[in-house]
Amino acid sequence: MRTIYRSEPPWPHRILILGGGFAGVETARHLEKLTRRRDDIEIWLVSRENFSLFTPLLPEVCSGNLEARHCVTALRAQLRRPSSWALTADVESIDLDGKQVVVMGGDGESHRLNYDSLVIALGGETATFGIKGIHEWAVGMKTLADAFALRNRIIEMLERAELEADADERAAQLTFVVGGAGFSGVETAGEIEDFVRRVRRRFYPKIVHGELSFHIVELKERVLPEMPQDMGDYAATKLRRRGYEIHLGTPMKEVREDGVVIGDGTFIPSRTVIWTGGVQPSPVVRESGIETDHAGRALVKPTMQTSRDGVWAIGDCALIPKADEDGAFHAPTAQNAVREATRLAKNMVASIDGRPDRVLPFRYKVVGILASIGSHTGVGMVFGIKVRGWLAWFMWRGYYWSRVPGIGGKARVALDWFLNSLFGSDPVQLKVDYPDTGGMGPSGTRRPPPRSVDPRA
Ligand SMILES: Cc1cc2nc3c(=O)[nH]c(=O)nc-3n(C[C@H](O)[C@H](O)[C@H](O)COP(=O)(O)OP(=O)(O)OC[C@H]3O[C@@H](n4cnc5c(N)ncnc54)[C@H](O)[C@@H]3O)c2cc1C
């Protein structure tokens, strides 16, 4: 194992940020702003991929509304200072006593990185809650590979259904099941229904409208539990009108190759099961030895300091208490993560400079929440005012568009949307070669075993 050094003595104070998502990147960017005239601080950003992913727009990659590359931004393009460094590597472990992090680089070797201050911003990964068969047969919606895998799976099923002679198998191919009715579940559900119906009409004449079947399976008694009840009800009504059967208060029990078992044992035959039902913090957080809650999120003070000196945690992998509300915590959202980062950067610089009086709690009152539910419809609440329908969708798009990093990024996204509205979606299936070993994540392209089909049927 090698130790990576970058600067010459006298060593600057090295801030090591783990995770290149909303929280990590924004922390790095704010630290850069605060320390731009200083050469006694250097910033290292380590992440698994060399880009950050704009997750709110991920379902649109799946439907082809947005080019995959336009949903991501290179980490190196987001860091400006010569003394900042974006490093693509997998974080394997954190040695808090030795102030070192062990990472696995693309060279397949482990490296030790020393730090003076550490930010843990490793986010979350898909949680399966031990539901049988999810890893093997379901597709997630958390990574770019997930979006690709889902798009490919949907198109594959439409292509197969056109040739399928067996009525039961054809029904399973044309049935789409989404597990989870939170933000990502509802947004994914809206987007795929829209996509499937649009491409069916134009490109798959042998599939008739009534053959398509869509389901949402949700453990809680309502859709969009993050929103007021009537907003969730509105989303549910809209989705039902568009053909969704919504199974509320129903657990997903088992995912099989040919379908899913839900609640009371009902079996829904389906070749496309999408799991959006949960996120768990990266296991590296718990294994590091810092204090965590039962789910493995870092327990921090409202200032985002962990129990260890010089170690901070932020974003989805941290449980950040609200400073003015006992027992309440900031929600794990991108919106919060970017605000937490601004405060964290200030706190870190104050702490490094020996100004504990300037290390302040994170305070932020969410001004609004919006969700897109497909077909140019949305739902949400902004400044306490409930919005729904086209206006909510437009506000959702406008808000997230304004948050896409860089002018170039915004231009690309706007152009994609414009061209798509003119020319519509196409069913191009980009068969990227993933290892055929499982159902979730990068391996999510696992296809059902080949069946004999008769094209003349
Ligand atoms: C489909 C979807 C839609 C969403 N829509 C919204 C929305 O509309 N509004 C909203 O506010 N929030 C939304 N969210 C939630 C939002 O994405 C998260 O709250 C946000 O991404 C949290 O940011 P983060 O930086 O903490 O974590 P992440 O964005 O998950 O970033 C973590 C980073 O750490 C890296 N990483 C993890 N483990 C390792 C490791 N071992 N080694 C190296 N790198 C590692 C990951 O690759 C990633 O780059 C959505 C999420 C999804 C999945």
Coordinates of C-alpha atoms and ligand atoms in Angstrom, one line a residue:
M1 CA 0.0 0.0 0.0
R2 CA 1.3 3.4 -0.9
T3 CA 0.8 6.7 0.8
I4 CA 0.0 9.5 -1.7
Y5 CA 1.7 12.9 -1.1
R6 CA 1.1 15.8 -3.3
S7 CA 2.6 18.9 -1.8
E8 CA 6.1 19.6 -0.5
P9 CA 6.8 20.6 3.1
P10 CA 5.7 22.8 4.8
W11 CA 2.5 20.7 4.4
P12 CA -0.7 22.7 4.0
H13 CA -3.7 21.7 6.1
R14 CA -5.3 19.0 4.0
I15 CA -9.1 18.7 3.9
L16 CA -10.2 15.4 2.6
I17 CA -13.7 15.2 1.4
L18 CA -15.2 11.7 0.8
G19 CA -18.0 11.5 -1.7
G20 CA -18.6 13.6 -4.9
G21 CA -22.4 14.0 -4.6
F22 CA -24.3 17.2 -3.8
A23 CA -22.9 17.4 -0.3
G24 CA -19.2 16.7 -1.1
V25 CA -19.0 18.9 -4.2
E26 CA -20.7 21.8 -2.7
T27 CA -18.5 21.6 0.4
A28 CA -15.4 21.6 -1.8
R29 CA -16.7 24.6 -3.9
H30 CA -17.5 26.7 -0.8
L31 CA -14.2 25.8 0.8
E32 CA -12.5 27.0 -2.4
K33 CA -14.3 30.3 -2.3
L34 CA -13.4 30.8 1.4
T35 CA -9.8 29.9 1.0
R36 CA -9.0 31.3 -2.5
R37 CA -6.3 33.7 -1.2
R38 CA -4.7 31.1 1.1
D39 CA -2.1 28.5 0.3
D40 CA -2.1 26.9 3.8
I41 CA -5.2 24.8 3.0
E42 CA -5.6 22.2 0.2
I43 CA -8.7 20.3 -0.7
W44 CA -8.9 16.7 -1.9
L45 CA -12.2 15.3 -3.1
V46 CA -12.4 11.5 -3.4
S47 CA -15.3 9.8 -5.1
R48 CA -16.1 6.5 -6.8
E49 CA -17.0 8.2 -10.1
N50 CA -15.2 11.1 -11.7
F51 CA -18.6 13.0 -11.9
S52 CA -21.4 14.2 -9.7
L53 CA -24.9 13.0 -10.6
F54 CA -27.9 15.3 -10.7
T55 CA -30.3 12.7 -9.2
P56 CA -33.6 14.8 -9.5
L57 CA -33.3 14.4 -13.3
L58 CA -32.3 10.7 -13.3
P59 CA -35.7 9.4 -14.2
E60 CA -35.6 11.6 -17.3
V61 CA -32.4 9.8 -18.4
C62 CA -34.4 6.6 -18.2
S63 CA -37.1 8.0 -20.5
G64 CA -34.6 9.5 -22.9
N65 CA -35.9 13.0 -22.2
L66 CA -32.4 13.9 -21.2
E67 CA -29.0 12.6 -22.5
A68 CA -27.2 10.6 -19.8
R69 CA -24.1 12.8 -20.0
H70 CA -26.2 15.9 -19.4
C71 CA -27.3 14.6 -16.0
V72 CA -23.7 14.5 -14.7
T73 CA -20.8 17.0 -14.3
A74 CA -17.1 16.1 -14.1
L75 CA -15.7 16.7 -10.6
R76 CA -12.6 18.2 -12.1
A77 CA -14.7 20.8 -13.9
Q78 CA -16.2 21.8 -10.6
L79 CA -13.0 22.4 -8.7
R80 CA -11.1 25.6 -9.7
R81 CA -8.1 26.0 -7.4
P82 CA -4.8 24.5 -8.5
S83 CA -4.3 23.2 -5.0
S84 CA -7.7 21.3 -5.1
W85 CA -7.6 17.7 -6.4
A86 CA -10.4 15.4 -7.5
L87 CA -9.4 11.8 -7.1
T88 CA -11.4 8.9 -8.5
A89 CA -11.2 6.0 -6.1
D90 CA -13.3 3.8 -3.9
V91 CA -13.1 4.6 -0.2
E92 CA -12.5 1.3 1.6
S93 CA -11.9 2.4 5.2
I94 CA -11.2 5.3 7.5
D95 CA -8.6 5.1 10.2
L96 CA -9.6 7.8 12.6
D97 CA -6.7 7.4 15.0
G98 CA -4.1 7.4 12.3
K99 CA -5.9 10.2 10.4
Q100 CA -5.8 8.2 7.2
V101 CA -8.3 7.0 4.6
V102 CA -7.6 3.8 2.6
V103 CA -8.9 4.0 -1.0
M104 CA -8.8 1.6 -3.9
G105 CA -7.7 3.4 -7.1
G106 CA -8.5 2.5 -10.7
D107 CA -5.1 0.7 -10.7
G108 CA -6.6 -1.9 -8.4
E109 CA -4.2 -1.0 -5.6
S110 CA -5.0 0.4 -2.1
H111 CA -3.6 3.8 -1.2
R112 CA -3.4 5.6 2.1
L113 CA -4.5 9.3 2.1
N114 CA -3.5 11.4 5.1
Y115 CA -5.8 14.2 6.2
D116 CA -5.9 17.0 8.8
S117 CA -9.7 17.5 8.5
L118 CA -12.1 15.0 7.1
V119 CA -15.6 15.4 5.6
I120 CA -17.7 12.3 5.3
A121 CA -20.2 12.9 2.5
L122 CA -20.6 9.3 1.2
G123 CA -24.4 9.6 0.7
G124 CA -26.5 6.5 0.5
E125 CA -27.0 3.3 -1.5
T126 CA -30.1 1.3 -2.3
A127 CA -31.4 -0.5 0.7
T128 CA -33.3 -3.8 0.1
F129 CA -34.5 -4.5 3.7
G130 CA -33.8 -8.1 3.1
I131 CA -36.5 -8.5 0.5
K132 CA -35.8 -11.7 -1.3
G133 CA -34.8 -11.4 -5.0
I134 CA -34.4 -7.6 -5.2
H135 CA -30.7 -7.9 -5.8
E136 CA -31.2 -10.5 -8.4
W137 CA -34.2 -9.3 -10.3
A138 CA -35.1 -5.7 -9.6
V139 CA -33.6 -2.6 -11.1
G140 CA -32.8 0.3 -8.8
M141 CA -33.1 4.1 -9.4
K142 CA -30.1 5.6 -7.7
T143 CA -27.2 5.6 -10.2
L144 CA -26.7 6.4 -13.8
A145 CA -26.2 2.7 -14.5
D146 CA -29.6 2.1 -12.9
A147 CA -31.3 4.5 -15.3
F148 CA -29.6 2.9 -18.2
A149 CA -30.5 -0.6 -17.0
L150 CA -34.1 0.4 -16.5
R151 CA -34.4 2.0 -19.9
N152 CA -32.9 -1.0 -21.6
R153 CA -35.1 -3.4 -19.7
I154 CA -38.3 -1.5 -20.7
I155 CA -37.3 -1.3 -24.3
E156 CA -36.3 -5.0 -24.3
M157 CA -39.7 -5.9 -23.0
L158 CA -41.5 -3.9 -25.7
E159 CA -39.3 -5.5 -28.4
R160 CA -40.0 -8.9 -27.0
A161 CA -43.7 -8.4 -26.6
E162 CA -44.1 -7.6 -30.3
L163 CA -42.9 -11.1 -31.0
E164 CA -44.4 -13.0 -28.1
A165 CA -47.0 -15.6 -28.8
D166 CA -47.6 -16.8 -25.3
A167 CA -50.4 -14.5 -23.8
D168 CA -49.2 -14.9 -20.2
E169 CA -45.6 -14.1 -21.0
R170 CA -46.6 -11.1 -23.1
A171 CA -48.7 -9.8 -20.2
A172 CA -45.7 -10.1 -17.9
Q173 CA -43.5 -8.3 -20.4
L174 CA -46.0 -5.4 -20.6
T175 CA -46.4 -5.1 -16.8
F176 CA -44.3 -2.6 -14.9
V177 CA -44.1 -2.6 -11.1
V178 CA -42.5 0.2 -9.1
G179 CA -41.7 -0.5 -5.4
G180 CA -41.9 2.6 -3.3
A181 CA -44.1 5.7 -3.6
G182 CA -41.8 8.3 -2.2
F183 CA -40.2 11.0 -4.4
S184 CA -38.0 8.8 -6.5
G185 CA -40.7 6.1 -6.8
V186 CA -43.5 8.5 -7.9
E187 CA -41.2 10.5 -10.3
T188 CA -39.9 7.3 -11.8
A189 CA -43.4 5.9 -12.1
G190 CA -44.7 9.0 -13.9
E191 CA -41.8 9.1 -16.2
I192 CA -41.8 5.5 -17.3
E193 CA -45.5 5.4 -17.9
D194 CA -45.3 8.5 -20.1
F195 CA -42.4 7.0 -22.0
V196 CA -43.9 3.6 -22.5
R197 CA -47.2 5.0 -23.8
R198 CA -45.5 7.4 -26.1
V199 CA -43.1 5.0 -27.8
R200 CA -45.8 2.3 -28.0
R201 CA -48.0 4.6 -30.0
R202 CA -45.3 5.5 -32.5
F203 CA -43.1 2.4 -32.7
Y204 CA -44.9 -0.7 -31.5
P205 CA -48.1 -1.1 -33.5
K206 CA -48.7 -4.7 -32.4
I207 CA -49.0 -3.7 -28.7
V208 CA -52.4 -2.3 -27.9
H209 CA -53.0 0.4 -25.2
G210 CA -55.0 -1.9 -22.9
E211 CA -52.3 -4.5 -22.8
L212 CA -50.0 -2.2 -20.7
S213 CA -50.2 -2.5 -17.0
F214 CA -48.6 -0.4 -14.3
H215 CA -48.4 -0.9 -10.5
I216 CA -47.0 0.9 -7.5
V217 CA -46.5 -1.0 -4.3
E218 CA -46.1 1.1 -1.2
L219 CA -45.7 0.0 2.4
K220 CA -47.2 3.2 3.9
E221 CA -50.8 4.1 3.6
R222 CA -50.2 7.0 1.2
V223 CA -48.3 8.2 -1.8
L224 CA -45.6 10.9 -1.3
P225 CA -45.5 10.7 2.5
E226 CA -43.0 13.7 2.4
M227 CA -45.9 16.0 1.3
P228 CA -49.2 17.0 2.9
Q229 CA -51.9 14.3 2.6
D230 CA -54.0 16.1 -0.1
M231 CA -50.9 16.6 -2.3
G232 CA -50.1 12.9 -2.0
D233 CA -53.8 12.1 -2.8
Y234 CA -53.7 14.4 -5.8
A235 CA -50.6 12.5 -7.2
A236 CA -52.2 9.2 -6.5
T237 CA -55.4 10.2 -8.4
K238 CA -53.4 11.5 -11.4
L239 CA -51.4 8.3 -11.5
R240 CA -54.5 6.1 -11.2
R241 CA -56.2 8.0 -14.1
R242 CA -53.2 7.2 -16.2
G243 CA -53.5 3.5 -15.5
Y244 CA -51.6 2.9 -12.4
E245 CA -52.9 0.4 -9.9
I246 CA -51.6 1.6 -6.5
H247 CA -51.3 -0.9 -3.7
L248 CA -51.0 1.1 -0.5
G249 CA -50.1 -0.4 2.9
T250 CA -48.7 -3.3 1.0
P251 CA -45.2 -4.6 1.4
M252 CA -43.2 -6.1 -1.4
K253 CA -42.4 -9.6 -0.2
E254 CA -40.4 -11.2 -2.9
V255 CA -39.1 -10.4 -6.4
R256 CA -38.8 -13.3 -8.7
E257 CA -37.5 -13.7 -12.2
D258 CA -41.1 -13.7 -13.5
G259 CA -42.8 -11.3 -11.1
V260 CA -43.3 -10.0 -7.6
V261 CA -45.2 -11.3 -4.6
I262 CA -46.9 -8.5 -2.6
G263 CA -48.7 -8.1 0.7
D264 CA -51.3 -10.8 1.1
G265 CA -49.4 -13.2 -1.2
T266 CA -50.8 -11.8 -4.5
F267 CA -48.4 -12.5 -7.4
I268 CA -48.0 -9.8 -10.1
P269 CA -46.4 -11.4 -13.2
S270 CA -43.9 -8.8 -14.4
R271 CA -40.5 -8.8 -16.1
T272 CA -39.8 -5.2 -14.9
V273 CA -39.7 -4.5 -11.2
I274 CA -38.2 -1.2 -10.1
W275 CA -37.1 -0.8 -6.5
T276 CA -37.0 2.7 -5.1
G277 CA -38.1 1.8 -1.6
G278 CA -35.1 2.7 0.5
V279 CA -31.7 4.2 0.9
Q280 CA -29.1 3.2 3.5
P281 CA -25.9 5.1 4.3
S282 CA -22.6 3.8 2.9
P283 CA -21.3 1.0 5.2
V284 CA -18.0 2.8 5.4
V285 CA -19.6 5.3 7.8
R286 CA -20.5 2.7 10.4
E287 CA -17.3 0.7 10.0
S288 CA -15.2 3.9 10.6
G289 CA -16.0 3.8 14.3
I290 CA -17.6 7.2 14.5
E291 CA -20.9 7.3 16.4
T292 CA -23.9 6.2 14.2
D293 CA -27.6 5.7 14.6
H294 CA -29.2 2.2 14.1
A295 CA -29.4 2.9 10.3
G296 CA -25.6 3.6 10.2
R297 CA -25.9 7.4 9.7
A298 CA -23.2 9.5 11.3
L299 CA -24.5 11.1 14.5
V300 CA -23.4 14.7 14.4
K301 CA -24.0 18.0 16.3
P302 CA -26.1 20.7 14.6
T303 CA -22.7 22.1 13.5
M304 CA -22.1 18.8 11.6
Q305 CA -19.1 17.9 13.8
T306 CA -18.9 14.2 14.6
S307 CA -17.7 12.8 17.9
R308 CA -14.1 12.9 16.6
D309 CA -12.1 16.1 16.4
G310 CA -11.6 17.4 12.9
V311 CA -14.1 14.9 11.4
W312 CA -17.4 16.2 9.9
A313 CA -20.3 14.5 8.3
I314 CA -22.9 15.8 5.9
G315 CA -25.7 14.9 3.5
D316 CA -27.6 11.7 3.3
C317 CA -25.0 9.8 5.4
A318 CA -25.4 12.0 8.4
L319 CA -28.2 12.6 10.9
I320 CA -28.2 16.3 11.5
P321 CA -30.3 17.6 14.3
K322 CA -32.4 20.8 13.9
A323 CA -30.9 23.4 16.1
D324 CA -34.2 24.9 17.2
E325 CA -36.4 21.8 17.3
D326 CA -35.8 19.0 19.8
G327 CA -35.8 15.6 18.3
A328 CA -36.2 16.8 14.7
F329 CA -33.6 16.2 12.0
H330 CA -32.9 17.7 8.6
A331 CA -34.3 15.5 5.8
P332 CA -31.9 13.6 3.5
T333 CA -32.5 15.7 0.3
A334 CA -30.3 17.3 -2.3
Q335 CA -31.9 20.6 -1.4
N336 CA -30.7 20.3 2.2
A337 CA -27.3 18.8 1.3
V338 CA -26.2 21.9 -0.7
R339 CA -27.2 24.3 2.1
E340 CA -25.5 22.2 4.7
A341 CA -22.4 22.4 2.6
T342 CA -22.3 26.2 2.8
R343 CA -22.5 26.2 6.6
L344 CA -20.0 23.3 6.9
A345 CA -17.4 25.1 4.8
K346 CA -17.6 28.1 7.0
N347 CA -17.5 26.0 10.2
M348 CA -14.4 24.1 8.9
V349 CA -12.5 27.2 8.1
A350 CA -13.4 28.8 11.5
S351 CA -12.3 25.6 13.2
I352 CA -9.0 25.4 11.4
D353 CA -8.4 29.0 12.2
G354 CA -9.1 28.4 15.9
R355 CA -12.3 30.4 16.0
P356 CA -14.8 28.1 17.8
D357 CA -17.1 31.0 18.3
R358 CA -17.7 31.0 14.5
V359 CA -18.6 27.4 14.3
L360 CA -22.4 27.6 14.1
P361 CA -25.3 25.2 13.8
F362 CA -26.9 24.6 10.5
R363 CA -30.2 26.3 10.2
Y364 CA -32.4 26.1 7.1
K365 CA -36.1 26.2 6.6
V366 CA -37.2 24.4 3.5
V367 CA -39.1 26.9 1.2
G368 CA -40.7 24.3 -0.9
I369 CA -41.0 20.7 -2.1
L370 CA -41.9 19.8 -5.6
A371 CA -42.3 16.5 -7.5
S372 CA -42.9 15.7 -11.1
I373 CA -45.4 12.9 -11.7
G374 CA -45.0 12.7 -15.5
S375 CA -47.2 13.9 -18.4
H376 CA -46.3 17.6 -17.7
T377 CA -47.9 17.3 -14.3
G378 CA -46.4 18.0 -10.8
V379 CA -47.4 18.6 -7.3
G380 CA -45.8 20.5 -4.4
M381 CA -45.8 23.3 -1.9
V382 CA -43.8 26.5 -2.2
F383 CA -43.7 29.1 0.6
G384 CA -46.6 27.3 2.2
I385 CA -48.7 27.5 -1.0
K386 CA -49.9 24.3 -2.5
V387 CA -49.3 24.0 -6.3
R388 CA -50.4 21.2 -8.6
G389 CA -50.8 20.3 -12.3
W390 CA -48.9 21.9 -15.1
L391 CA -47.8 24.9 -12.9
A392 CA -46.2 22.6 -10.3
W393 CA -44.4 20.7 -13.1
F394 CA -43.2 23.9 -14.7
M395 CA -41.9 25.2 -11.3
W396 CA -40.2 21.8 -10.7
R397 CA -38.4 21.9 -14.0
G398 CA -37.5 25.5 -13.6
Y399 CA -36.1 25.0 -10.2
Y400 CA -34.0 22.0 -11.0
W401 CA -32.8 23.5 -14.2
S402 CA -31.6 26.5 -12.3
R403 CA -29.6 24.1 -10.0
V404 CA -27.8 22.2 -12.9
P405 CA -24.1 23.1 -12.5
G406 CA -22.7 25.6 -15.0
I407 CA -24.0 27.5 -18.0
G408 CA -22.9 24.7 -20.3
G409 CA -24.8 22.2 -18.2
K410 CA -28.0 24.3 -18.2
A411 CA -27.8 24.9 -22.0
R412 CA -27.4 21.1 -22.6
V413 CA -30.4 20.3 -20.5
A414 CA -32.6 23.0 -22.0
L415 CA -31.6 21.9 -25.5
D416 CA -32.5 18.2 -24.7
W417 CA -35.9 19.2 -23.4
F418 CA -36.6 21.5 -26.3
L419 CA -35.6 18.9 -28.9
N420 CA -37.5 16.2 -27.1
S421 CA -40.6 18.3 -27.1
L422 CA -40.3 18.8 -30.9
F423 CA -39.3 15.3 -31.9
G424 CA -40.5 13.0 -29.1
S425 CA -38.8 10.0 -27.5
D426 CA -37.4 7.1 -29.4
P427 CA -36.8 3.5 -28.3
V428 CA -33.1 3.3 -28.8
Q429 CA -31.7 0.6 -26.6
L430 CA -28.1 1.3 -25.8
K431 CA -26.8 -2.1 -24.9
V432 CA -23.9 -1.1 -22.7
D433 CA -22.0 -4.3 -21.7
Y434 CA -22.4 -4.8 -18.0
P435 CA -21.3 -8.0 -16.3
D436 CA -24.3 -10.3 -16.3
T437 CA -24.2 -11.1 -12.6
G438 CA -27.2 -9.6 -10.9
G439 CA -30.2 -7.4 -11.0
M440 CA -29.3 -4.2 -9.2
G441 CA -27.0 -1.3 -10.0
P442 CA -24.3 -1.7 -12.6
S443 CA -25.2 -5.3 -13.1
G444 CA -28.9 -4.4 -13.5
T445 CA -29.1 -5.4 -17.2
R446 CA -29.6 -9.0 -16.3
R447 CA -32.1 -10.3 -18.8
P448 CA -34.6 -13.0 -18.4
P449 CA -33.3 -16.3 -20.0
P450 CA -33.9 -16.6 -23.7
R451 CA -37.2 -18.0 -24.8
S452 CA -38.2 -19.4 -28.1
V453 CA -40.3 -17.0 -30.0
D454 CA -42.0 -17.3 -33.4
P455 CA -41.9 -14.0 -35.3
R456 CA -44.8 -15.2 -37.5
A457 CA -47.2 -15.6 -34.6
Ligands
LIG1 C1 -34.1 9.2 -8.4 C2 -33.9 10.2 -7.3 C3 -34.5 11.5 -7.3 C4 -34.3 12.4 -6.3 N1 -34.9 13.6 -6.4 C5 -34.7 14.6 -5.5 C6 -35.3 15.8 -5.6 O1 -36.1 16.1 -6.5 N2 -35.0 16.8 -4.7 C7 -34.1 16.5 -3.6 O2 -33.9 17.5 -2.8 N3 -33.5 15.3 -3.5 C8 -33.8 14.3 -4.4 N4 -33.2 13.1 -4.3 C9 -32.3 12.9 -3.1 C10 -30.9 13.4 -3.4 O3 -30.4 12.8 -4.5 C11 -30.0 13.1 -2.2 O4 -30.6 13.6 -1.0 C12 -28.6 13.7 -2.4 O5 -28.1 13.1 -3.5 C13 -27.7 13.5 -1.2 O6 -26.5 14.0 -1.5 P1 -25.2 13.4 -0.9 O7 -24.0 14.1 -1.4 O8 -25.3 13.3 0.6 O9 -25.2 11.9 -1.4 P2 -25.0 11.4 -2.9 O10 -25.5 12.3 -3.9 O11 -25.5 10.0 -2.9 O12 -23.4 11.3 -3.1 C14 -22.6 10.4 -2.5 C15 -21.3 10.3 -3.3 O13 -20.4 9.4 -2.7 C16 -19.9 8.5 -3.5 N5 -19.5 7.3 -2.8 C17 -20.3 6.5 -2.0 N6 -19.7 5.5 -1.5 C18 -18.4 5.7 -1.9 C19 -17.2 5.0 -1.6 N7 -17.1 3.9 -0.8 N8 -16.0 5.4 -2.2 C20 -16.1 6.5 -3.0 N9 -17.1 7.2 -3.3 C21 -18.3 6.8 -2.7 C22 -21.0 8.2 -4.5 O14 -20.5 7.7 -5.7 C23 -21.6 9.7 -4.7 O15 -20.9 10.4 -5.6 C24 -33.4 12.1 -5.3 C25 -32.7 10.9 -5.2 C26 -33.0 10.0 -6.2 C27 -32.2 8.7 -6.2

